Amino acid sequence: MSDSLEVLDVRKSYGKFVAVDGVSLRVPEGSIFGLLGPNGAGKTSTIRMIMDITPPDAGEVRLFGEARRPEHLRRVGYLPEERGLYRKMEVTEHLLFLGEIRGLKRREVLPRIAKWLERVELGAWAKAKVEELSKGMQQKVQLIGTVLHEPDLLLLDEPFSGLDPLNQELFKELLLEYRRQGKCVILSTHGMELAERMCDHIGLISHGRVVLAGELAAIKRQVGGNSYRLIAEGDLERLQTLPEVEQAVVQNGVVKLLLRPEAQGPEVLRQIVQFLRVQEFRSEEPELEQIFLKAVRDAA
Amino acid sequence: MRLETLFLIAKREYVQRIRSKGFWIATLILPLFVVAAAVLPSLLLSKSRSTQRVVVVDETGRLAPRLLEKSPEGGKRKMRDQVASFTYEVEPPGKDPEAQRAALDARVLAQEIDAWIWLGADVLEGKPVEYHAKTVSNVITQEVLRDNLSYVVRRERLAGAGLDPDRVGELSAQVELTTVRVSKEGSRTEGGLAGAAFAYVLFLLLYMVLVIWGQQVMQGVLEEKSSRIIEVVLSSVRPFELMMGKLVGICAVGLTQFGIWLATLATVSAPGVIASLAALPPEVKLPTVTFAMVVHFLLLFVLGFFVFSTFYAAIGAAFNNLQEAQQVAGVAVFFLVIPVFLMVRIINDPGSTFAVVASLIPLFTPLLMTLRISLEMPPLWQILLAYALTVGFVVGMVWVCARIYRIGILMYGKKPTFQELWKWIRYA
């Protein structure tokens, strides 16, 4: 399987501030790729370099198996985190403009606009001005603008932030449709739960560096050997003091335990029962959030 | 740079703006405004003609009858004679001047009459005439009255000295100038004042389009930034294409507007048309706008637009809101206002070294060269040199401003300092 996107050791500094410090990523064709990391980790800077909005100080971006050329970018549908519309334009006219600057002809794009507006139930608003639309409607228009040129790669920066629940469903539906068609989606987000449900590949960025990347299932297997679910009563705080415990997160009475790689589960349980009344203790897949926290801490 | 992308951006700017009601209102209203500012005061003056009822008390006994038969000097009606006229009522001086004065004052207060004048016995020796009225700020009316009295008194003095007043009037008539403007297109009689007024109106119109559309560029850039559409567009369009597309599109809008105005001016000033305009007195002759002049004016507008609008685009990109940007936009207005101060000197002598040098400075060329061309066609080499210098300047402006624009357009939050802007320019 070839890669839709390859980022090779890309760097970017603004003055003394290093925003991206040598990021390399591979996004396989047909995958939903989660570009994850806390705010300010360098996700948006990386994406802007992928889209050639800002030039990298060093490194290379390859798209669809070739060194990036301007034509390649017309096969990408980009939804920036900071997104808006020309308020005074009519909806159809606005979408036509977005289509045309991506190289589409008026004749081919107008029927697509009509089709999309029907699909998202904005057919009656085709002639309305953008400023007359509600925020949720404007989000739909932005989404159409992103996919109008039928891109082979979707690059969505925090797509779900600020979306109302109905539009969230619409976006998710679209992502899954893309995957079914064998196209590729890159999703930048700091919402781990969402990424966990949707992504099959991830890249974790922290302080401008990739701290973990690969197939999500493989990552989980790799880290997962030492992840346990514990239900117990007693002084849960004491769990942190055990040398074998890497991480202990309490959530709704359930403790998510991540042990050090060399630690043995049964051995740790023997220690735990000495100060807790244990009801349940079993091995399980770690959550992305746990993996993420561990990776960031290990990197630091 | 991809031209078809630039064209798409320009088209959007043009269509959006030309379609708005505001554009057409401004296009129609502004010339009216300029013309009104130039014509209205004199028009108002001529319409607000006042007739004053004046009681004349004549101690000399000779002046009052003459005042009644007085006809305007040389038979030629002056403008201000149309403004004020008088109906005189002659009253002989009574035995008790104080009582008579009090009675006249009472009539003024009762609004029976507007004023009274007292011609003393020594008026012919040069003593002033008393004028009593409720208001004495009606300077034009007073001037007309003074002229009428002077005329009468002068004739009376001449007659007293044994001279024929009519003969003296003929011999001492003023010399008038008939101004003929010499140009390659042929000489034509035109009023000097009308020529200056034409240059002035054109100058003001150009000044306004440059300011208005420069500001529009700035607001357009700020709007793209604040509405967050910018990054969506930048994923398909290079910043330079976006900036130039916007400039070209808005320039075309300004050109449309300025073109409409020029066409109107050219039509109005064409021989024959002007004569049929009842509003203007027949002796006012406007200068003819030739095709070559129109081409120069349009070119100068385009050059002027790019000199200032590149700057407006850069500050629109660098700052976050109108308030921040407006402070710096003053710099552009400053350079646009300087020619306004130089204007009077240049109108008086458009071919002087001062005028030539000032009109060759790229920042002033658009306005001052327009002014010079509308007054008298400068030598071709001066026009071409001015164009070359301005084009060079514009290239430099575009280079600098595109750099500020490219970085500023994606910067949000803090207002950049001048050191930062300098860094953006130098940043490769």
XYZ file of C-alpha atoms in Angstrom:
728
model
C 0.000 0.000 0.000
C 1.479 3.368 -0.964
C 1.279 6.521 1.128
C -1.093 9.369 0.345
C 1.060 11.728 2.327
C 4.621 11.644 3.503
C 6.160 14.321 5.653
C 9.940 14.054 5.881
C 11.781 15.789 8.695
C 9.938 19.068 8.357
C 11.038 21.997 10.495
C 9.677 25.450 11.188
C 10.731 28.188 13.581
C 9.254 31.601 14.170
C 12.178 33.655 15.438
C 13.510 31.787 18.447
C 10.367 29.714 18.863
C 10.622 26.269 17.309
C 7.089 25.309 16.257
C 7.926 22.127 14.358
C 11.140 20.366 15.217
C 11.694 17.683 12.636
C 8.317 16.011 12.077
C 8.070 12.905 9.884
C 4.743 11.214 9.156
C 3.434 8.572 6.794
C -0.267 8.455 6.000
C -1.192 5.251 4.175
C -3.764 5.331 1.415
C -7.312 4.535 2.531
C -6.743 5.304 6.178
C -8.219 7.722 8.642
C -5.176 9.218 10.210
C -5.322 11.055 13.522
C -2.807 13.830 13.956
C -2.936 14.172 17.703
C -1.399 16.409 20.258
C -2.174 19.065 22.837
C -2.834 22.670 21.854
C 0.334 24.350 20.687
C 2.093 21.077 19.873
C 2.680 22.088 16.268
C -0.258 20.385 14.532
C -1.564 23.439 12.695
C 1.952 24.553 11.760
C 2.602 21.100 10.295
C -0.672 21.164 8.382
C 0.031 24.616 6.992
C 3.334 23.324 5.677
C 1.623 20.303 4.152
C -0.773 22.687 2.384
C 2.097 24.957 1.301
C 0.525 27.877 3.124
C 3.760 28.486 5.002
C 7.087 27.256 3.646
C 9.060 24.876 5.887
C 12.554 25.896 6.969
C 13.706 22.382 6.071
C 12.286 19.015 5.089
C 10.031 17.729 2.371
C 6.353 17.010 1.791
C 5.337 14.270 -0.626
C 1.769 13.794 -1.820
C 0.329 10.763 -3.615
C 3.791 9.235 -3.918
C 5.473 12.232 -5.533
C 7.270 15.381 -4.450
C 4.536 17.936 -3.834
C 3.517 20.107 -6.745
C 0.809 22.816 -6.758
C -1.476 20.514 -8.826
C -1.395 17.957 -6.004
C -2.965 20.436 -3.638
C -6.029 20.579 -5.850
C -6.627 16.933 -4.931
C -6.675 17.839 -1.235
C -9.715 19.096 0.608
C -8.529 21.313 3.421
C -10.696 22.525 6.270
C -8.610 24.826 8.441
C -9.205 25.240 12.141
C -9.776 28.952 11.494
C -12.481 28.793 8.867
C -14.968 31.290 7.609
C -16.918 32.497 4.610
C -17.438 35.741 2.747
C -20.515 37.003 4.553
C -21.938 39.076 1.732
C -21.874 36.366 -0.945
C -24.713 34.108 -1.951
C -24.270 30.478 -0.971
C -24.137 29.057 -4.499
C -21.958 31.870 -5.712
C -19.571 31.361 -2.802
C -19.275 27.630 -3.425
C -18.774 28.306 -7.126
C -15.899 30.619 -6.230
C -14.307 27.991 -3.983
C -14.685 25.424 -6.753
C -13.228 27.682 -9.413
C -10.113 28.609 -7.471
C -9.464 24.864 -7.203
C -9.517 24.608 -10.959
C -13.085 23.393 -11.513
C -15.167 24.599 -14.411
C -18.407 26.407 -13.717
C -20.374 23.869 -15.755
C -19.195 20.859 -13.757
C -19.346 22.488 -10.362
C -22.863 23.974 -10.399
C -24.682 20.591 -10.490
C -22.423 19.346 -7.704
C -23.272 22.357 -5.558
C -26.994 21.771 -6.081
C -26.610 18.097 -5.211
C -24.673 18.802 -2.052
C -27.008 21.553 -0.890
C -29.907 19.103 -1.256
C -28.035 16.448 0.651
C -27.385 18.688 3.654
C -30.899 20.160 3.415
C -29.809 23.623 2.372
C -31.508 23.511 -1.029
C -33.863 26.336 -0.095
C -30.911 28.521 0.900
C -28.984 28.323 -2.375
C -29.666 31.976 -3.184
C -29.414 33.297 0.357
C -26.524 35.375 1.517
C -24.064 33.651 3.826
C -24.761 36.157 6.604
C -28.418 35.125 6.615
C -27.480 31.559 7.509
C -27.257 30.199 11.038
C -23.883 29.111 12.325
C -24.728 25.449 11.834
C -25.763 26.100 8.235
C -22.534 27.956 7.602
C -20.635 24.932 8.894
C -22.402 22.812 6.323
C -21.443 25.244 3.591
C -17.830 25.067 4.758
C -17.969 21.301 4.599
C -19.330 21.373 1.052
C -16.594 23.813 0.120
C -14.035 21.335 1.395
C -15.268 18.335 -0.612
C -16.693 20.053 -3.695
C -13.710 19.203 -5.878
C -13.942 15.540 -4.826
C -10.496 15.442 -3.247
C -8.517 12.231 -2.780
C -7.237 13.412 0.563
C -9.172 15.257 3.232
C -7.202 17.323 5.690
C -9.394 18.495 8.532
C -7.961 20.627 11.315
C -10.049 20.275 14.474
C -13.146 19.547 12.366
C -15.424 18.937 15.312
C -14.627 21.973 17.397
C -17.618 24.291 17.487
C -19.827 21.916 15.493
C -23.358 21.307 16.640
C -24.243 17.624 17.240
C -26.148 17.260 13.952
C -23.199 18.512 11.949
C -20.840 16.304 13.930
C -22.823 13.312 12.696
C -22.710 14.688 9.160
C -18.943 15.028 9.331
C -18.479 11.531 10.759
C -20.698 10.084 8.065
C -18.582 11.811 5.466
C -15.329 10.492 6.924
C -16.601 6.935 6.903
C -17.845 7.372 3.334
C -14.381 8.504 2.363
C -12.804 5.468 3.925
C -15.264 3.178 2.121
C -14.206 4.775 -1.168
C -10.573 4.008 -0.334
C -9.703 7.683 0.042
C -7.675 9.116 2.818
C -8.613 11.394 5.718
C -6.277 13.227 8.045
C -7.873 14.433 11.204
C -6.080 16.830 13.465
C -7.538 16.933 16.938
C -6.773 17.078 20.622
C -9.900 15.047 21.404
C -8.538 11.585 22.145
C -11.842 9.850 22.566
C -12.968 10.816 19.105
C -9.679 9.872 17.493
C -9.825 6.535 19.216
C -13.210 5.765 17.680
C -12.466 6.930 14.164
C -8.770 6.644 13.381
C -6.878 3.569 12.290
C -3.525 5.320 12.167
C -2.210 7.999 14.452
C 0.698 10.339 14.861
C 1.243 11.941 18.230
C 2.936 15.317 18.294
C 4.244 17.080 21.341
C 6.454 20.161 21.442
C 6.938 20.043 17.701
C 8.115 16.433 17.624
C 6.463 13.126 16.784
C 6.489 11.077 19.948
C 4.526 8.108 18.647
C 3.222 7.062 15.262
C 1.804 4.047 13.509
C -1.229 1.823 13.246
C -3.435 2.346 16.264
C -4.102 -1.370 16.809
C -0.402 -2.171 16.713
C 0.414 0.628 19.120
C -2.215 -0.638 21.496
C -0.909 -4.181 21.312
C 2.586 -2.967 21.922
C 1.717 -0.879 24.963
C -1.330 -2.918 25.871
C 0.436 -5.883 27.494
C 0.697 -3.930 30.681
C -2.618 -2.183 30.886
C -5.178 -3.306 33.506
C -8.633 -2.458 34.637
C -9.122 -2.487 38.385
C -12.227 -2.153 40.518
C -11.418 -1.919 44.180
C -12.205 -0.168 47.437
C -9.751 1.444 49.791
C -6.921 3.913 49.563
C -6.616 4.190 45.779
C -4.032 6.965 46.143
C -1.526 4.395 47.376
C -1.444 2.804 43.915
C 0.760 5.645 42.711
C 3.430 4.766 45.245
C 4.046 1.282 43.857
C 7.261 1.286 41.822
C 5.746 -0.954 39.112
C 2.880 1.421 38.408
C 3.489 3.828 35.575
C 0.094 5.464 35.661
C -3.130 5.112 37.665
C -6.185 7.047 36.530
C -9.445 6.806 38.476
C -12.573 7.215 36.422
C -16.110 6.484 37.747
C -14.803 4.112 40.347
C -12.714 2.246 37.778
C -8.925 2.456 37.921
C -7.006 2.355 34.665
C -3.601 0.986 35.514
C -0.599 1.176 33.257
C 2.367 -0.829 34.522
C 6.033 -0.493 33.636
C 7.062 -2.770 30.761
C 9.133 -5.100 33.023
C 6.386 -5.392 35.672
C 4.271 -8.560 35.998
C 0.508 -8.168 36.453
C -0.042 -10.999 38.972
C 2.905 -9.793 41.037
C 1.458 -6.276 41.225
C -2.000 -7.671 42.126
C -0.447 -9.523 45.084
C 0.811 -6.196 46.426
C -2.462 -4.436 45.743
C -4.647 -6.878 47.684
C -2.630 -6.094 50.798
C -4.192 -2.602 51.009
C -7.305 -2.738 48.764
C -10.437 -4.881 48.573
C -10.222 -5.907 44.910
C -13.395 -6.874 43.036
C -11.970 -7.019 39.566
C -8.514 -6.976 37.993
C -8.064 -7.782 34.325
C -5.834 -7.065 31.396
C -7.269 -4.747 28.728
C -6.354 -2.517 25.828
C -5.064 0.838 26.962
C -6.986 3.925 26.048
C -5.441 6.340 23.625
C -5.384 8.976 26.287
C -3.208 6.777 28.493
C -0.903 6.034 25.612
C -0.715 9.663 24.782
C 0.101 10.778 28.318
C 2.770 8.134 28.608
C 4.320 8.995 25.273
C 4.450 12.682 26.090
C 5.986 11.989 29.472
C 8.529 9.560 28.029
C 9.542 12.087 25.433
C 10.082 14.796 28.037
C 1.811 33.484 -10.366
C -1.179 31.896 -12.134
C -3.077 34.469 -14.105
C -6.343 32.550 -14.196
C -6.377 32.395 -10.398
C -5.619 36.101 -10.186
C -8.452 36.709 -12.611
C -10.895 34.657 -10.497
C -10.020 36.642 -7.389
C -10.273 39.929 -9.274
C -13.593 38.913 -10.792
C -15.075 38.136 -7.409
C -13.977 41.509 -6.009
C -15.283 43.348 -9.048
C -18.648 41.624 -9.332
C -19.382 41.801 -5.607
C -18.684 45.504 -5.455
C -20.190 46.634 -8.736
C -23.398 44.856 -7.804
C -23.827 46.672 -4.513
C -26.180 49.607 -4.231
C -23.541 51.520 -2.304
C -21.273 51.664 -5.330
C -23.893 53.248 -7.545
C -25.083 55.637 -4.890
C -21.509 56.808 -4.316
C -20.865 57.035 -8.050
C -23.879 59.232 -8.577
C -23.746 61.245 -5.383
C -20.072 62.188 -5.222
C -19.932 64.222 -8.454
C -23.135 65.952 -7.414
C -21.498 66.716 -4.122
C -18.358 68.119 -5.728
C -20.317 70.197 -8.218
C -22.633 71.366 -5.479
C -19.683 72.453 -3.364
C -18.365 74.470 -6.292
C -21.583 75.919 -7.693
C -24.069 76.009 -4.871
C -22.791 79.053 -2.961
C -23.084 81.356 -5.972
C -26.331 79.717 -7.001
C -27.783 80.242 -3.551
C -26.621 83.820 -3.608
C -28.322 84.559 -6.888
C -31.540 82.890 -5.793
C -31.709 84.676 -2.471
C -32.157 88.027 -4.121
C -33.239 90.656 -1.645
C -35.088 93.875 -2.313
C -34.695 96.476 0.363
C -37.068 99.297 1.045
C -34.849 102.241 1.847
C -35.825 105.700 2.940
C -33.425 108.364 1.691
C -33.090 111.614 3.556
C -31.200 113.956 1.273
C -29.803 117.207 2.652
C -28.158 118.096 -0.644
C -31.415 117.875 -2.563
C -29.516 116.821 -5.706
C -28.503 113.257 -5.050
C -31.830 111.593 -4.311
C -33.443 112.239 -7.728
C -30.340 110.844 -9.441
C -30.434 107.780 -7.238
C -33.948 107.116 -8.442
C -33.002 107.266 -12.100
C -29.694 105.510 -11.599
C -28.943 102.847 -14.147
C -26.192 100.199 -13.665
C -22.763 101.271 -14.768
C -22.057 100.821 -18.475
C -25.372 99.085 -18.896
C -23.647 95.820 -17.896
C -25.365 94.030 -15.081
C -22.930 92.737 -12.549
C -23.489 89.513 -10.685
C -24.050 91.172 -7.360
C -26.564 93.603 -8.780
C -28.765 90.585 -9.183
C -28.307 89.854 -5.513
C -29.568 93.078 -4.065
C -31.861 95.797 -5.327
C -33.516 98.720 -3.703
C -36.724 100.675 -3.785
C -36.059 104.190 -2.617
C -38.468 106.488 -0.862
C -37.237 110.019 -0.658
C -37.985 112.110 2.413
C -36.953 115.722 2.736
C -34.952 116.605 5.843
C -37.309 117.860 8.544
C -36.854 120.758 10.914
C -36.051 118.509 13.846
C -33.475 115.936 12.652
C -33.524 114.100 15.981
C -37.301 113.573 15.845
C -37.084 112.523 12.199
C -34.346 110.000 13.002
C -36.390 108.573 15.851
C -39.409 108.241 13.581
C -37.369 106.454 10.918
C -35.942 104.075 13.534
C -39.475 103.313 14.645
C -40.452 102.475 11.064
C -37.461 100.131 10.783
C -38.455 98.399 13.998
C -42.036 98.117 12.783
C -40.637 96.500 9.641
C -42.312 99.097 7.533
C -38.988 99.796 5.897
C -35.694 97.837 5.901
C -33.266 100.719 6.239
C -32.766 104.419 5.983
C -29.814 106.399 4.804
C -28.891 109.980 5.610
C -27.149 111.905 2.893
C -25.549 114.841 4.725
C -24.862 118.124 3.038
C -21.150 117.349 3.040
C -21.432 113.962 1.324
C -20.059 115.467 -1.879
C -16.952 116.535 0.058
C -16.263 112.951 1.031
C -18.139 112.481 4.300
C -19.623 109.014 4.846
C -23.322 108.245 4.431
C -25.168 106.866 7.446
C -26.914 103.532 6.974
C -29.389 102.431 9.624
C -30.918 98.979 9.587
C -31.820 96.115 11.901
C -28.894 94.049 10.625
C -25.670 95.443 9.334
C -24.026 92.110 8.477
C -25.584 92.083 4.978
C -22.248 93.007 3.451
C -23.174 92.261 -0.145
C -26.297 94.434 0.002
C -24.274 97.216 1.543
C -21.643 96.904 -1.147
C -24.250 97.249 -3.878
C -25.732 100.246 -2.115
C -22.297 101.783 -1.706
C -21.619 101.276 -5.412
C -24.904 102.905 -6.330
C -24.203 105.862 -4.053
C -20.631 106.201 -5.312
C -21.885 106.250 -8.874
C -24.365 108.984 -8.146
C -21.950 111.023 -6.035
C -19.173 110.666 -8.629
C -21.418 111.929 -11.437
C -22.535 114.827 -9.309
C -18.901 115.762 -8.505
C -17.895 115.479 -12.163
C -20.769 117.684 -13.192
C -19.789 120.129 -10.445
C -16.264 120.259 -11.925
C -17.719 121.060 -15.342
C -17.155 117.625 -16.901
C -19.613 115.436 -18.782
C -20.158 112.373 -16.581
C -21.157 110.134 -19.482
C -18.045 111.048 -21.469
C -15.793 110.429 -18.438
C -17.496 107.078 -17.877
C -16.741 105.989 -21.406
C -13.140 107.128 -21.228
C -12.376 105.481 -17.897
C -14.024 102.096 -18.655
C -12.115 99.053 -17.366
C -10.239 96.754 -19.712
C -11.540 93.138 -19.708
C -9.417 90.036 -20.523
C -10.612 87.448 -22.986
C -8.665 84.314 -22.047
C -7.730 81.951 -24.872
C -6.141 78.686 -24.022
C -3.471 77.629 -26.499
C -3.038 73.890 -26.981
C -2.093 71.463 -29.743
C -5.742 70.572 -30.190
C -6.501 74.148 -31.209
C -7.051 77.366 -29.388
C -10.352 77.969 -27.741
C -11.821 80.728 -25.702
C -12.380 79.633 -22.168
C -12.731 81.327 -18.848
C -9.543 81.219 -16.745
C -11.597 80.668 -13.649
C -13.528 77.829 -15.303
C -10.232 76.155 -16.286
C -8.980 76.289 -12.715
C -12.327 75.086 -11.412
C -12.266 72.157 -13.828
C -8.745 71.175 -12.708
C -9.819 71.536 -9.108
C -12.904 69.342 -9.504
C -10.912 66.665 -11.329
C -8.210 66.769 -8.655
C -10.790 66.365 -5.899
C -12.483 63.465 -7.681
C -9.172 61.648 -8.121
C -8.228 62.337 -4.516
C -11.536 60.838 -3.413
C -11.361 57.701 -5.545
C -7.810 57.045 -4.342
C -8.784 57.390 -0.686
C -12.086 55.537 -0.995
C -10.774 52.544 -2.904
C -7.554 52.388 -0.933
C -9.636 52.153 2.234
C -11.804 49.532 0.551
C -8.727 47.410 -0.147
C -7.739 47.659 3.495
C -11.211 46.783 4.718
C -11.443 43.898 2.269
C -8.204 42.396 3.535
C -9.241 42.913 7.155
C -12.570 41.270 6.454
C -10.927 38.211 4.923
C -8.770 38.016 7.978
C -11.424 38.548 10.613
C -14.010 36.300 8.921
C -11.341 33.574 8.822
C -11.987 32.873 5.150
C -8.358 33.633 4.403
C -6.886 30.228 5.215
C -9.530 28.442 3.151
C -8.608 30.574 0.166
C -4.881 30.294 0.787
C -5.070 26.522 0.477
C -5.746 27.041 -3.254
C -4.339 30.492 -3.968
C -0.860 31.931 -3.362
C -0.854 34.980 -1.072
C 0.649 37.048 -3.894
C -2.102 35.981 -6.284
C -4.703 36.833 -3.670
C -3.247 40.264 -2.978
C -2.760 41.160 -6.629
C -6.161 39.747 -7.577
C -7.799 41.883 -4.938
C -5.893 44.966 -6.063
C -6.684 44.395 -9.734
C -10.368 43.751 -9.000
C -10.843 46.808 -6.813
C -8.753 48.895 -9.216
C -11.200 47.910 -11.958
C -14.082 49.034 -9.744
C -12.398 52.380 -9.108
C -11.628 52.693 -12.813
C -15.274 52.092 -13.630
C -16.325 54.810 -11.240
C -13.662 57.288 -12.291
C -14.389 56.443 -15.938
C -18.066 57.250 -15.483
C -17.124 60.577 -13.960
C -14.626 61.408 -16.674
C -17.093 60.490 -19.388
C -19.627 62.790 -17.775
C -17.099 65.594 -17.541
C -16.036 65.078 -21.160
C -19.629 65.104 -22.351
C -20.552 68.155 -20.342
C -17.491 70.083 -21.480
C -17.925 69.220 -25.155
C -18.646 72.294 -27.289
C -22.344 72.695 -27.909
C -23.439 70.696 -24.916
C -22.355 73.296 -22.481
C -24.266 75.995 -24.298
C -27.478 74.090 -23.857
C -27.028 73.842 -20.115
C -29.209 76.569 -18.764
C -27.680 76.394 -15.338
C -24.409 77.943 -16.449
C -24.173 81.546 -17.607
C -23.278 81.730 -21.317
C -19.971 83.483 -20.711
C -18.595 80.514 -18.681
C -16.573 78.267 -20.968
C -15.274 74.931 -19.686
C -12.047 73.438 -21.028
C -12.470 70.589 -23.490
C -11.471 67.126 -22.289
C -9.635 65.405 -25.105
C -9.294 61.660 -25.597
C -5.561 61.822 -24.821
C -6.316 63.572 -21.547
C -8.841 60.908 -20.560
C -6.286 58.165 -21.258
C -3.711 59.951 -19.122
C -6.203 60.478 -16.316
C -7.149 56.806 -16.299
C -3.506 55.707 -16.371
C -2.718 58.085 -13.544
C -5.603 56.701 -11.554
C -4.283 53.147 -12.000
C -0.772 54.215 -10.982
C -2.087 56.171 -8.024
C -4.253 53.269 -6.998
C -1.311 50.876 -6.921
C 0.969 53.347 -5.139
C -1.423 53.676 -2.242
C -3.477 50.480 -2.260
C -0.500 48.142 -1.980
C 0.240 49.975 1.222
C -3.385 49.716 2.342
C -3.349 45.977 1.579
C -0.207 45.468 3.655
C -1.542 47.255 6.711
C -4.886 45.502 6.342
C -2.985 42.228 6.535
C -0.668 43.262 9.337
C -3.311 44.440 11.792
C -6.299 42.760 13.357
C -9.041 45.352 13.185
C -10.043 48.613 11.587
C -9.064 50.741 14.583
C -5.501 49.443 14.644
C -5.100 49.698 10.885
C -6.693 53.142 10.646
C -3.928 54.673 12.743
C -1.291 53.586 10.261
C -3.520 54.293 7.257
C -3.078 57.951 8.149
C 0.372 57.736 6.575
C -1.197 57.165 3.147
C -3.675 59.991 3.650
C -0.789 62.249 4.698
C 0.943 61.728 1.341
C -2.356 62.242 -0.453
C -3.001 65.525 1.323
C 0.399 67.104 0.590
C -0.544 67.684 -3.088
C -3.650 69.508 -1.891
C -1.368 72.105 -0.310
C 0.815 72.325 -3.411
C -2.247 72.631 -5.649
C -2.716 76.413 -5.540
C 0.887 77.127 -6.562
C 0.637 74.658 -9.422
C -2.703 75.936 -10.700
C -1.183 79.391 -10.928
C 1.901 78.206 -12.845
C 1.599 74.600 -14.027
C 4.822 74.729 -16.054
C 7.086 76.045 -13.306
C 10.161 74.139 -12.127
C 8.401 73.669 -8.822
C 5.395 72.074 -10.508
C 7.579 69.836 -12.713
C 9.699 68.569 -9.828
C 6.741 68.000 -7.511
C 4.817 66.102 -10.183
C 7.779 63.768 -10.768
C 7.784 62.493 -7.170
C 5.996 59.107 -7.429
C 3.896 59.644 -4.321
C 2.592 62.926 -5.769
C 2.625 62.076 -9.484
C -0.935 60.697 -9.701
C -2.578 63.793 -8.272
C -0.197 66.493 -9.437
C 0.305 65.189 -12.975
C -3.471 64.977 -13.327
C -3.675 68.564 -12.175
C -0.992 69.695 -14.642
C -2.513 67.815 -17.580
C -5.915 69.308 -16.883
C -4.358 72.797 -16.837
C -1.969 72.477 -19.757
C -0.497 69.415 -21.451
C 3.082 69.046 -20.092
C 5.888 67.964 -22.441
C 5.662 64.272 -23.258
C 9.053 63.498 -21.745
C 7.890 64.771 -18.384
C 4.785 62.598 -18.482
C 6.733 59.525 -19.562
C 9.430 60.125 -16.956
C 6.750 60.489 -14.296
C 5.143 57.237 -15.447
C 8.474 55.392 -15.426
C 9.367 56.636 -11.953
C 5.928 55.769 -10.590
C 5.942 52.301 -12.144
C 9.359 51.697 -10.579
C 8.022 52.907 -7.254
C 4.946 50.682 -7.547
C 7.126 47.628 -8.234
C 9.067 48.418 -5.076
C 5.851 48.926 -3.092
C 4.412 45.643 -4.327
C 7.616 43.831 -3.389
C 7.667 45.253 0.143
C 3.929 45.077 0.766
C 3.545 41.539 -0.579
C 6.065 40.437 2.036
C 4.203 42.096 4.876
C 0.928 40.800 3.475
C 2.108 37.201 3.119
C 3.081 36.935 6.766
C 0.572 39.315 8.304
C -2.438 37.674 6.723
C -2.064 34.561 8.917
C -1.054 36.397 12.083
C -3.722 36.894 14.663
C -3.695 38.433 18.082
C -0.983 40.860 18.961
C -0.574 44.111 17.062
C 2.788 43.916 15.305
C 5.488 46.449 16.125
C 7.421 48.279 13.432
C 10.480 46.155 14.175
C 8.380 43.073 13.481
C 7.069 44.495 10.228
C 10.666 45.253 9.229
C 11.586 41.659 10.048
C 8.727 40.388 7.869
C 10.014 42.425 4.939
C 13.507 41.036 5.273
C 12.343 37.495 5.961
C 12.846 35.396 2.829
